[in-house]
């Protein structure tokens, strides 16, 4: 979704300590803090520790919409 690496703005006052069942770490900050997790066994489960909408990064939202045709149909005003 974000490619091999991405630069994001974030400031932590909380962070993930232990992963829930099935979650895998897919991104870490330079200091080792977990920045993103995914649940490979599910259709689309992604958790991020930053606010992509604040930077205008629509890639996570586009990926969600592309993952579920019903969601795209509901949100696409050009869809019949």
PDB file of N, CA, C and O in Angstrom:
ATOM      1  N   UNK A   1       0.823  -1.191   0.000  1.00  0.00           N
ATOM      2  CA  UNK A   1       0.000   0.000   0.000  1.00  0.00           C
ATOM      3  C   UNK A   1       0.868   1.256   0.000  1.00  0.00           C
ATOM      4  O   UNK A   1       0.580   2.200  -0.706  1.00  0.00           O
ATOM      5  N   UNK A   2       1.927   1.288   0.824  1.00  0.00           N
ATOM      6  CA  UNK A   2       2.789   2.469   0.899  1.00  0.00           C
ATOM      7  C   UNK A   2       4.147   2.247   0.249  1.00  0.00           C
ATOM      8  O   UNK A   2       4.980   3.136   0.260  1.00  0.00           O
ATOM      9  N   UNK A   3       4.366   1.050  -0.273  1.00  0.00           N
ATOM     10  CA  UNK A   3       5.641   0.771  -0.911  1.00  0.00           C
ATOM     11  C   UNK A   3       6.684   0.266   0.075  1.00  0.00           C
ATOM     12  O   UNK A   3       6.370  -0.096   1.205  1.00  0.00           O
ATOM     13  N   UNK A   4       7.918   0.262  -0.362  1.00  0.00           N
ATOM     14  CA  UNK A   4       9.028  -0.267   0.440  1.00  0.00           C
ATOM     15  C   UNK A   4       9.284   0.555   1.695  1.00  0.00           C
ATOM     16  O   UNK A   4       9.668   0.030   2.733  1.00  0.00           O
ATOM     17  N   UNK A   5       9.095   1.867   1.608  1.00  0.00           N
ATOM     18  CA  UNK A   5       9.260   2.728   2.778  1.00  0.00           C
ATOM     19  C   UNK A   5       8.416   3.982   2.583  1.00  0.00           C
ATOM     20  O   UNK A   5       8.024   4.312   1.473  1.00  0.00           O
ATOM     21  N   UNK A   6       8.146   4.644   3.682  1.00  0.00           N
ATOM     22  CA  UNK A   6       7.361   5.876   3.634  1.00  0.00           C
ATOM     23  C   UNK A   6       7.813   6.787   4.765  1.00  0.00           C
ATOM     24  O   UNK A   6       8.240   6.320   5.815  1.00  0.00           O
ATOM     25  N   UNK A   7       7.721   8.057   4.518  1.00  0.00           N
ATOM     26  CA  UNK A   7       8.021   9.035   5.555  1.00  0.00           C
ATOM     27  C   UNK A   7       6.699   9.608   6.042  1.00  0.00           C
ATOM     28  O   UNK A   7       5.900  10.088   5.239  1.00  0.00           O
ATOM     29  N   UNK A   8       6.464   9.509   7.340  1.00  0.00           N
ATOM     30  CA  UNK A   8       5.228  10.022   7.923  1.00  0.00           C
ATOM     31  C   UNK A   8       5.570  10.880   9.123  1.00  0.00           C
ATOM     32  O   UNK A   8       6.632  10.736   9.724  1.00  0.00           O
ATOM     33  N   UNK A   9       4.671  11.782   9.440  1.00  0.00           N
ATOM     34  CA  UNK A   9       4.832  12.614  10.636  1.00  0.00           C
ATOM     35  C   UNK A   9       4.052  11.992  11.774  1.00  0.00           C
ATOM     36  O   UNK A   9       2.858  11.738  11.648  1.00  0.00           O
ATOM     37  N   UNK A  10       4.731  11.746  12.858  1.00  0.00           N
ATOM     38  CA  UNK A  10       4.021  11.192  14.009  1.00  0.00           C
ATOM     39  C   UNK A  10       4.741  11.590  15.290  1.00  0.00           C
ATOM     40  O   UNK A  10       5.939  11.856  15.296  1.00  0.00           O
ATOM     41  N   UNK A  11       3.981  11.673  16.342  1.00  0.00           N
ATOM     42  CA  UNK A  11       4.551  11.892  17.661  1.00  0.00           C
ATOM     43  C   UNK A  11       3.780  10.978  18.605  1.00  0.00           C
ATOM     44  O   UNK A  11       2.557  10.952  18.602  1.00  0.00           O
ATOM     45  N   UNK A  12       4.502  10.203  19.362  1.00  0.00           N
ATOM     46  CA  UNK A  12       3.875   9.179  20.191  1.00  0.00           C
ATOM     47  C   UNK A  12       3.776   9.610  21.647  1.00  0.00           C
ATOM     48  O   UNK A  12       4.728  10.119  22.204  1.00  0.00           O
ATOM     49  N   UNK A  13       2.635   9.382  22.218  1.00  0.00           N
ATOM     50  CA  UNK A  13       2.537   9.392  23.669  1.00  0.00           C
ATOM     51  C   UNK A  13       2.065   8.015  24.131  1.00  0.00           C
ATOM     52  O   UNK A  13       2.043   7.730  25.312  1.00  0.00           O
ATOM     53  N   UNK A  14       1.720   7.173  23.163  1.00  0.00           N
ATOM     54  CA  UNK A  14       1.393   5.774  23.410  1.00  0.00           C
ATOM     55  C   UNK A  14       1.911   4.976  22.220  1.00  0.00           C
ATOM     56  O   UNK A  14       2.054   5.514  21.128  1.00  0.00           O
ATOM     57  N   UNK A  15       2.183   3.696  22.451  1.00  0.00           N
ATOM     58  CA  UNK A  15       2.654   2.846  21.363  1.00  0.00           C
ATOM     59  C   UNK A  15       2.209   1.411  21.626  1.00  0.00           C
ATOM     60  O   UNK A  15       1.866   1.047  22.747  1.00  0.00           O
ATOM     61  N   UNK A  16       2.235   0.613  20.596  1.00  0.00           N
ATOM     62  CA  UNK A  16       1.885  -0.803  20.717  1.00  0.00           C
ATOM     63  C   UNK A  16       2.977  -1.512  21.500  1.00  0.00           C
ATOM     64  O   UNK A  16       4.161  -1.384  21.190  1.00  0.00           O
ATOM     65  N   UNK A  17       2.556  -2.269  22.500  1.00  0.00           N
ATOM     66  CA  UNK A  17       3.503  -3.043  23.313  1.00  0.00           C
ATOM     67  C   UNK A  17       3.484  -4.501  22.891  1.00  0.00           C
ATOM     68  O   UNK A  17       4.520  -5.073  22.590  1.00  0.00           O
ATOM     69  N   UNK A  18       2.279  -5.102  22.861  1.00  0.00           N
ATOM     70  CA  UNK A  18       2.135  -6.504  22.473  1.00  0.00           C
ATOM     71  C   UNK A  18       1.101  -6.598  21.363  1.00  0.00           C
ATOM     72  O   UNK A  18       0.044  -5.973  21.444  1.00  0.00           O
ATOM     73  N   UNK A  19       1.400  -7.400  20.370  1.00  0.00           N
ATOM     74  CA  UNK A  19       0.486  -7.566  19.240  1.00  0.00           C
ATOM     75  C   UNK A  19      -0.664  -8.493  19.592  1.00  0.00           C
ATOM     76  O   UNK A  19      -0.479  -9.480  20.306  1.00  0.00           O
ATOM     77  N   UNK A  20      -1.826  -8.192  19.050  1.00  0.00           N
ATOM     78  CA  UNK A  20      -2.961  -9.098  19.170  1.00  0.00           C
ATOM     79  C   UNK A  20      -2.736 -10.329  18.309  1.00  0.00           C
ATOM     80  O   UNK A  20      -1.856 -10.359  17.441  1.00  0.00           O
ATOM     81  N   UNK A  21      -3.540 -11.361  18.533  1.00  0.00           N
ATOM     82  CA  UNK A  21      -3.409 -12.617  17.795  1.00  0.00           C
ATOM     83  C   UNK A  21      -3.485 -12.394  16.294  1.00  0.00           C
ATOM     84  O   UNK A  21      -4.431 -11.765  15.804  1.00  0.00           O
ATOM     85  N   UNK A  22      -2.502 -12.896  15.587  1.00  0.00           N
ATOM     86  CA  UNK A  22      -2.492 -12.854  14.136  1.00  0.00           C
ATOM     87  C   UNK A  22      -1.934 -11.581  13.522  1.00  0.00           C
ATOM     88  O   UNK A  22      -1.669 -11.528  12.328  1.00  0.00           O
ATOM     89  N   UNK A  23      -1.788 -10.518  14.304  1.00  0.00           N
ATOM     90  CA  UNK A  23      -1.246  -9.266  13.763  1.00  0.00           C
ATOM     91  C   UNK A  23       0.255  -9.403  13.502  1.00  0.00           C
ATOM     92  O   UNK A  23       0.959 -10.080  14.246  1.00  0.00           O
ATOM     93  N   UNK A  24       0.715  -8.748  12.450  1.00  0.00           N
ATOM     94  CA  UNK A  24       2.140  -8.710  12.142  1.00  0.00           C
ATOM     95  C   UNK A  24       2.569  -7.257  11.978  1.00  0.00           C
ATOM     96  O   UNK A  24       1.805  -6.418  11.482  1.00  0.00           O
ATOM     97  N   UNK A  25       3.769  -6.960  12.393  1.00  0.00           N
ATOM     98  CA  UNK A  25       4.326  -5.615  12.241  1.00  0.00           C
ATOM     99  C   UNK A  25       4.727  -5.426  10.781  1.00  0.00           C
ATOM    100  O   UNK A  25       5.419  -6.262  10.207  1.00  0.00           O
ATOM    101  N   UNK A  26       4.273  -4.333  10.185  1.00  0.00           N
ATOM    102  CA  UNK A  26       4.637  -4.051   8.799  1.00  0.00           C
ATOM    103  C   UNK A  26       5.402  -2.741   8.649  1.00  0.00           C
ATOM    104  O   UNK A  26       5.854  -2.421   7.553  1.00  0.00           O
ATOM    105  N   UNK A  27       5.556  -1.990   9.745  1.00  0.00           N
ATOM    106  CA  UNK A  27       6.354  -0.764   9.689  1.00  0.00           C
ATOM    107  C   UNK A  27       6.838  -0.407  11.091  1.00  0.00           C
ATOM    108  O   UNK A  27       6.122  -0.572  12.068  1.00  0.00           O
ATOM    109  N   UNK A  28       8.065   0.074  11.130  1.00  0.00           N
ATOM    110  CA  UNK A  28       8.653   0.554  12.383  1.00  0.00           C
ATOM    111  C   UNK A  28       9.302   1.907  12.149  1.00  0.00           C
ATOM    112  O   UNK A  28       9.807   2.188  11.071  1.00  0.00           O
ATOM    113  N   UNK A  29       9.319   2.720  13.190  1.00  0.00           N
ATOM    114  CA  UNK A  29      10.031   4.001  13.157  1.00  0.00           C
ATOM    115  C   UNK A  29      11.521   3.719  13.336  1.00  0.00           C
ATOM    116  O   UNK A  29      11.924   2.610  13.718  1.00  0.00           O
ATOM    117  N   UNK A  30      12.323   4.722  13.107  1.00  0.00           N
ATOM    118  CA  UNK A  30      13.760   4.590  13.267  1.00  0.00           C
ATOM    119  C   UNK A  30      14.164   4.174  14.669  1.00  0.00           C
ATOM    120  O   UNK A  30      15.198   3.529  14.859  1.00  0.00           O
ATOM    121  N   UNK A  31      13.343   4.516  15.662  1.00  0.00           N
ATOM    122  CA  UNK A  31      13.656   4.146  17.046  1.00  0.00           C
ATOM    123  C   UNK A  31      13.095   2.773  17.425  1.00  0.00           C
ATOM    124  O   UNK A  31      13.185   2.349  18.567  1.00  0.00           O
ATOM    125  N   UNK A  32      12.515   2.074  16.458  1.00  0.00           N
ATOM    126  CA  UNK A  32      12.010   0.730  16.701  1.00  0.00           C
ATOM    127  C   UNK A  32      10.545   0.634  17.065  1.00  0.00           C
ATOM    128  O   UNK A  32       9.978  -0.456  17.088  1.00  0.00           O
ATOM    129  N   UNK A  33       9.889   1.772  17.352  1.00  0.00           N
ATOM    130  CA  UNK A  33       8.458   1.731  17.678  1.00  0.00           C
ATOM    131  C   UNK A  33       7.648   1.228  16.486  1.00  0.00           C
ATOM    132  O   UNK A  33       7.936   1.551  15.339  1.00  0.00           O
ATOM    133  N   UNK A  34       6.635   0.452  16.790  1.00  0.00           N
ATOM    134  CA  UNK A  34       5.749  -0.061  15.750  1.00  0.00           C
ATOM    135  C   UNK A  34       4.912   1.089  15.197  1.00  0.00           C
ATOM    136  O   UNK A  34       4.280   1.823  15.944  1.00  0.00           O
ATOM    137  N   UNK A  35       4.909   1.230  13.887  1.00  0.00           N
ATOM    138  CA  UNK A  35       4.129   2.282  13.222  1.00  0.00           C
ATOM    139  C   UNK A  35       2.926   1.733  12.477  1.00  0.00           C
ATOM    140  O   UNK A  35       1.965   2.453  12.240  1.00  0.00           O
ATOM    141  N   UNK A  36       2.987   0.450  12.068  1.00  0.00           N
ATOM    142  CA  UNK A  36       1.866  -0.132  11.329  1.00  0.00           C
ATOM    143  C   UNK A  36       1.814  -1.632  11.555  1.00  0.00           C
ATOM    144  O   UNK A  36       2.848  -2.288  11.716  1.00  0.00           O
ATOM    145  N   UNK A  37       0.584  -2.155  11.584  1.00  0.00           N
ATOM    146  CA  UNK A  37       0.355  -3.592  11.704  1.00  0.00           C
ATOM    147  C   UNK A  37      -0.689  -4.000  10.674  1.00  0.00           C
ATOM    148  O   UNK A  37      -1.468  -3.175  10.197  1.00  0.00           O
ATOM    149  N   UNK A  38      -0.671  -5.284  10.342  1.00  0.00           N
ATOM    150  CA  UNK A  38      -1.670  -5.849   9.447  1.00  0.00           C
ATOM    151  C   UNK A  38      -2.099  -7.205   9.977  1.00  0.00           C
ATOM    152  O   UNK A  38      -1.379  -7.824  10.770  1.00  0.00           O
ATOM    153  N   UNK A  39      -3.253  -7.654   9.539  1.00  0.00           N
ATOM    154  CA  UNK A  39      -3.777  -8.971   9.885  1.00  0.00           C
ATOM    155  C   UNK A  39      -3.907  -9.763   8.590  1.00  0.00           C
ATOM    156  O   UNK A  39      -4.911  -9.658   7.884  1.00  0.00           O
ATOM    157  N   UNK A  40      -2.864 -10.530   8.234  1.00  0.00           N
ATOM    158  CA  UNK A  40      -2.855 -11.222   6.948  1.00  0.00           C
ATOM    159  C   UNK A  40      -4.021 -12.183   6.733  1.00  0.00           C
ATOM    160  O   UNK A  40      -4.432 -12.402   5.594  1.00  0.00           O
ATOM    161  N   UNK A  41      -4.575 -12.739   7.799  1.00  0.00           N
ATOM    162  CA  UNK A  41      -5.659 -13.708   7.657  1.00  0.00           C
ATOM    163  C   UNK A  41      -6.990 -13.061   7.279  1.00  0.00           C
ATOM    164  O   UNK A  41      -7.936 -13.755   6.914  1.00  0.00           O
ATOM    165  N   UNK A  42      -7.081 -11.755   7.364  1.00  0.00           N
ATOM    166  CA  UNK A  42      -8.336 -11.055   7.078  1.00  0.00           C
ATOM    167  C   UNK A  42      -8.272 -10.379   5.707  1.00  0.00           C
ATOM    168  O   UNK A  42      -7.205 -10.188   5.146  1.00  0.00           O
ATOM    169  N   UNK A  43      -9.426  -9.985   5.221  1.00  0.00           N
ATOM    170  CA  UNK A  43      -9.505  -9.343   3.906  1.00  0.00           C
ATOM    171  C   UNK A  43      -8.777  -8.004   3.892  1.00  0.00           C
ATOM    172  O   UNK A  43      -8.031  -7.706   2.978  1.00  0.00           O
ATOM    173  N   UNK A  44      -9.005  -7.161   4.907  1.00  0.00           N
ATOM    174  CA  UNK A  44      -8.314  -5.876   4.976  1.00  0.00           C
ATOM    175  C   UNK A  44      -8.331  -5.368   6.407  1.00  0.00           C
ATOM    176  O   UNK A  44      -9.334  -4.840   6.873  1.00  0.00           O
ATOM    177  N   UNK A  45      -7.229  -5.588   7.102  1.00  0.00           N
ATOM    178  CA  UNK A  45      -7.068  -5.050   8.448  1.00  0.00           C
ATOM    179  C   UNK A  45      -5.694  -4.410   8.520  1.00  0.00           C
ATOM    180  O   UNK A  45      -4.679  -5.081   8.364  1.00  0.00           O
ATOM    181  N   UNK A  46      -5.685  -3.105   8.712  1.00  0.00           N
ATOM    182  CA  UNK A  46      -4.439  -2.340   8.811  1.00  0.00           C
ATOM    183  C   UNK A  46      -4.599  -1.374   9.972  1.00  0.00           C
ATOM    184  O   UNK A  46      -5.649  -0.746  10.127  1.00  0.00           O
ATOM    185  N   UNK A  47      -3.574  -1.260  10.781  1.00  0.00           N
ATOM    186  CA  UNK A  47      -3.563  -0.277  11.857  1.00  0.00           C
ATOM    187  C   UNK A  47      -2.317   0.574  11.734  1.00  0.00           C
ATOM    188  O   UNK A  47      -1.229   0.044  11.511  1.00  0.00           O
ATOM    189  N   UNK A  48      -2.468   1.886  11.831  1.00  0.00           N
ATOM    190  CA  UNK A  48      -1.318   2.787  11.729  1.00  0.00           C
ATOM    191  C   UNK A  48      -1.258   3.699  12.947  1.00  0.00           C
ATOM    192  O   UNK A  48      -2.278   3.993  13.560  1.00  0.00           O
ATOM    193  N   UNK A  49      -0.060   4.140  13.285  1.00  0.00           N
ATOM    194  CA  UNK A  49       0.173   4.997  14.443  1.00  0.00           C
ATOM    195  C   UNK A  49       0.377   6.455  14.025  1.00  0.00           C
ATOM    196  O   UNK A  49       1.124   7.171  14.669  1.00  0.00           O
ATOM    197  N   UNK A  50      -0.225   6.854  12.933  1.00  0.00           N
ATOM    198  CA  UNK A  50      -0.150   8.237  12.494  1.00  0.00           C
ATOM    199  C   UNK A  50      -1.466   8.590  11.818  1.00  0.00           C
ATOM    200  O   UNK A  50      -2.345   7.746  11.716  1.00  0.00           O
ATOM    201  N   UNK A  51      -1.616   9.819  11.402  1.00  0.00           N
ATOM    202  CA  UNK A  51      -2.861  10.280  10.779  1.00  0.00           C
ATOM    203  C   UNK A  51      -2.595  10.628   9.321  1.00  0.00           C
ATOM    204  O   UNK A  51      -2.280  11.777   9.002  1.00  0.00           O
ATOM    205  N   UNK A  52      -2.740   9.650   8.402  1.00  0.00           N
ATOM    206  CA  UNK A  52      -2.469   9.938   6.990  1.00  0.00           C
ATOM    207  C   UNK A  52      -3.358  11.043   6.431  1.00  0.00           C
ATOM    208  O   UNK A  52      -2.946  11.796   5.551  1.00  0.00           O
ATOM    209  N   UNK A  53      -4.574  11.183   6.972  1.00  0.00           N
ATOM    210  CA  UNK A  53      -5.487  12.217   6.464  1.00  0.00           C
ATOM    211  C   UNK A  53      -4.975  13.616   6.755  1.00  0.00           C
ATOM    212  O   UNK A  53      -5.274  14.552   6.012  1.00  0.00           O
ATOM    213  N   UNK A  54      -4.179  13.776   7.811  1.00  0.00           N
ATOM    214  CA  UNK A  54      -3.652  15.095   8.139  1.00  0.00           C
ATOM    215  C   UNK A  54      -2.603  15.561   7.137  1.00  0.00           C
ATOM    216  O   UNK A  54      -2.358  16.752   7.009  1.00  0.00           O
ATOM    217  N   UNK A  55      -1.984  14.617   6.456  1.00  0.00           N
ATOM    218  CA  UNK A  55      -0.973  14.958   5.454  1.00  0.00           C
ATOM    219  C   UNK A  55      -1.523  14.843   4.043  1.00  0.00           C
ATOM    220  O   UNK A  55      -0.795  15.029   3.080  1.00  0.00           O
ATOM    221  N   UNK A  56      -2.796  14.504   3.919  1.00  0.00           N
ATOM    222  CA  UNK A  56      -3.394  14.369   2.601  1.00  0.00           C
ATOM    223  C   UNK A  56      -3.003  13.085   1.890  1.00  0.00           C
ATOM    224  O   UNK A  56      -3.162  12.972   0.679  1.00  0.00           O
ATOM    225  N   UNK A  57      -2.505  12.089   2.625  1.00  0.00           N
ATOM    226  CA  UNK A  57      -2.108  10.813   2.031  1.00  0.00           C
ATOM    227  C   UNK A  57      -3.335   9.916   1.963  1.00  0.00           C
ATOM    228  O   UNK A  57      -3.795   9.386   2.973  1.00  0.00           O
ATOM    229  N   UNK A  58      -3.868   9.748   0.782  1.00  0.00           N
ATOM    230  CA  UNK A  58      -5.091   8.969   0.617  1.00  0.00           C
ATOM    231  C   UNK A  58      -4.829   7.492   0.326  1.00  0.00           C
ATOM    232  O   UNK A  58      -5.785   6.729   0.191  1.00  0.00           O
ATOM    233  N   UNK A  59      -3.580   7.073   0.250  1.00  0.00           N
ATOM    234  CA  UNK A  59      -3.283   5.681  -0.109  1.00  0.00           C
ATOM    235  C   UNK A  59      -3.930   4.659   0.826  1.00  0.00           C
ATOM    236  O   UNK A  59      -4.505   3.675   0.327  1.00  0.00           O
ATOM    237  N   UNK A  60      -3.910   4.825   2.150  1.00  0.00           N
ATOM    238  CA  UNK A  60      -4.586   3.827   2.986  1.00  0.00           C
ATOM    239  C   UNK A  60      -6.088   3.749   2.723  1.00  0.00           C
ATOM    240  O   UNK A  60      -6.677   2.672   2.722  1.00  0.00           O
ATOM    241  N   UNK A  61      -6.715   4.876   2.481  1.00  0.00           N
ATOM    242  CA  UNK A  61      -8.150   4.904   2.239  1.00  0.00           C
ATOM    243  C   UNK A  61      -8.488   4.332   0.871  1.00  0.00           C
ATOM    244  O   UNK A  61      -9.467   3.604   0.715  1.00  0.00           O
ATOM    245  N   UNK A  62      -7.657   4.635  -0.120  1.00  0.00           N
ATOM    246  CA  UNK A  62      -7.850   4.072  -1.462  1.00  0.00           C
ATOM    247  C   UNK A  62      -7.698   2.555  -1.425  1.00  0.00           C
ATOM    248  O   UNK A  62      -8.471   1.836  -2.055  1.00  0.00           O
ATOM    249  N   UNK A  63      -6.712   2.065  -0.675  1.00  0.00           N
ATOM    250  CA  UNK A  63      -6.509   0.617  -0.562  1.00  0.00           C
ATOM    251  C   UNK A  63      -7.721  -0.047   0.075  1.00  0.00           C
ATOM    252  O   UNK A  63      -8.142  -1.125  -0.350  1.00  0.00           O
ATOM    253  N   UNK A  64      -8.297   0.583   1.091  1.00  0.00           N
ATOM    254  CA  UNK A  64      -9.496   0.037   1.720  1.00  0.00           C
ATOM    255  C   UNK A  64     -10.641  -0.042   0.719  1.00  0.00           C
ATOM    256  O   UNK A  64     -11.296  -1.072   0.581  1.00  0.00           O
ATOM    257  N   UNK A  65     -10.870   1.026   0.001  1.00  0.00           N
ATOM    258  CA  UNK A  65     -11.963   1.041  -0.973  1.00  0.00           C
ATOM    259  C   UNK A  65     -11.743   0.023  -2.076  1.00  0.00           C
ATOM    260  O   UNK A  65     -12.683  -0.635  -2.519  1.00  0.00           O
ATOM    261  N   UNK A  66     -10.508  -0.135  -2.522  1.00  0.00           N
ATOM    262  CA  UNK A  66     -10.210  -1.097  -3.576  1.00  0.00           C
ATOM    263  C   UNK A  66     -10.323  -2.536  -3.089  1.00  0.00           C
ATOM    264  O   UNK A  66     -10.538  -3.446  -3.877  1.00  0.00           O
ATOM    265  N   UNK A  67     -10.212  -2.764  -1.788  1.00  0.00           N
ATOM    266  CA  UNK A  67     -10.251  -4.120  -1.245  1.00  0.00           C
ATOM    267  C   UNK A  67     -11.659  -4.690  -1.202  1.00  0.00           C
ATOM    268  O   UNK A  67     -11.830  -5.897  -1.107  1.00  0.00           O
ATOM    269  N   UNK A  68     -12.669  -3.858  -1.261  1.00  0.00           N
ATOM    270  CA  UNK A  68     -14.048  -4.314  -1.114  1.00  0.00           C
ATOM    271  C   UNK A  68     -14.938  -3.636  -2.148  1.00  0.00           C
ATOM    272  O   UNK A  68     -15.297  -2.473  -1.985  1.00  0.00           O
ATOM    273  N   UNK A  69     -15.310  -4.347  -3.208  1.00  0.00           N
ATOM    274  CA  UNK A  69     -16.139  -3.746  -4.254  1.00  0.00           C
ATOM    275  C   UNK A  69     -17.437  -3.139  -3.742  1.00  0.00           C
ATOM    276  O   UNK A  69     -17.903  -2.142  -4.261  1.00  0.00           O
ATOM    277  N   UNK A  70     -18.046  -3.717  -2.698  1.00  0.00           N
ATOM    278  CA  UNK A  70     -19.275  -3.132  -2.161  1.00  0.00           C
ATOM    279  C   UNK A  70     -19.009  -1.760  -1.557  1.00  0.00           C
ATOM    280  O   UNK A  70     -19.803  -0.841  -1.715  1.00  0.00           O
ATOM    281  N   UNK A  71     -17.891  -1.620  -0.868  1.00  0.00           N
ATOM    282  CA  UNK A  71     -17.541  -0.335  -0.284  1.00  0.00           C
ATOM    283  C   UNK A  71     -17.333   0.687  -1.382  1.00  0.00           C
ATOM    284  O   UNK A  71     -17.790   1.823  -1.291  1.00  0.00           O
ATOM    285  N   UNK A  72     -16.633   0.296  -2.446  1.00  0.00           N
ATOM    286  CA  UNK A  72     -16.393   1.209  -3.557  1.00  0.00           C
ATOM    287  C   UNK A  72     -17.721   1.621  -4.177  1.00  0.00           C
ATOM    288  O   UNK A  72     -17.954   2.794  -4.445  1.00  0.00           O
ATOM    289  N   UNK A  73     -18.629   0.672  -4.380  1.00  0.00           N
ATOM    290  CA  UNK A  73     -19.920   0.989  -4.987  1.00  0.00           C
ATOM    291  C   UNK A  73     -20.711   1.954  -4.115  1.00  0.00           C
ATOM    292  O   UNK A  73     -21.343   2.867  -4.613  1.00  0.00           O
ATOM    293  N   UNK A  74     -20.641   1.780  -2.806  1.00  0.00           N
ATOM    294  CA  UNK A  74     -21.375   2.654  -1.903  1.00  0.00           C
ATOM    295  C   UNK A  74     -20.808   4.060  -1.914  1.00  0.00           C
ATOM    296  O   UNK A  74     -21.541   5.030  -1.896  1.00  0.00           O
ATOM    297  N   UNK A  75     -19.492   4.197  -2.009  1.00  0.00           N
ATOM    298  CA  UNK A  75     -18.858   5.499  -1.936  1.00  0.00           C
ATOM    299  C   UNK A  75     -18.597   6.157  -3.281  1.00  0.00           C
ATOM    300  O   UNK A  75     -18.202   7.290  -3.343  1.00  0.00           O
ATOM    301  N   UNK A  76     -18.821   5.453  -4.364  1.00  0.00           N
ATOM    302  CA  UNK A  76     -18.554   5.988  -5.696  1.00  0.00           C
ATOM    303  C   UNK A  76     -19.821   6.612  -6.256  1.00  0.00           C
ATOM    304  O   UNK A  76     -20.750   5.901  -6.637  1.00  0.00           O
ATOM    305  N   UNK A  77     -19.887   7.957  -6.339  1.00  0.00           N
ATOM    306  CA  UNK A  77     -21.108   8.596  -6.812  1.00  0.00           C
ATOM    307  C   UNK A  77     -21.403   8.330  -8.276  1.00  0.00           C
ATOM    308  O   UNK A  77     -22.525   8.527  -8.731  1.00  0.00           O
ATOM    309  N   UNK A  78     -20.427   7.838  -9.043  1.00  0.00           N
ATOM    310  CA  UNK A  78     -20.651   7.543 -10.453  1.00  0.00           C
ATOM    311  C   UNK A  78     -21.130   6.115 -10.662  1.00  0.00           C
ATOM    312  O   UNK A  78     -21.478   5.739 -11.754  1.00  0.00           O
ATOM    313  N   UNK A  79     -21.155   5.320  -9.573  1.00  0.00           N
ATOM    314  CA  UNK A  79     -21.559   3.928  -9.689  1.00  0.00           C
ATOM    315  C   UNK A  79     -23.083   3.848  -9.791  1.00  0.00           C
ATOM    316  O   UNK A  79     -23.794   4.558  -9.088  1.00  0.00           O
ATOM    317  N   UNK A  80     -23.601   2.974 -10.682  1.00  0.00           N
ATOM    318  CA  UNK A  80     -25.058   2.834 -10.807  1.00  0.00           C
ATOM    319  C   UNK A  80     -25.731   2.295  -9.583  1.00  0.00           C
ATOM    320  O   UNK A  80     -25.217   1.677  -8.751  1.00  0.00           O
TER     321      UNK A  80
END
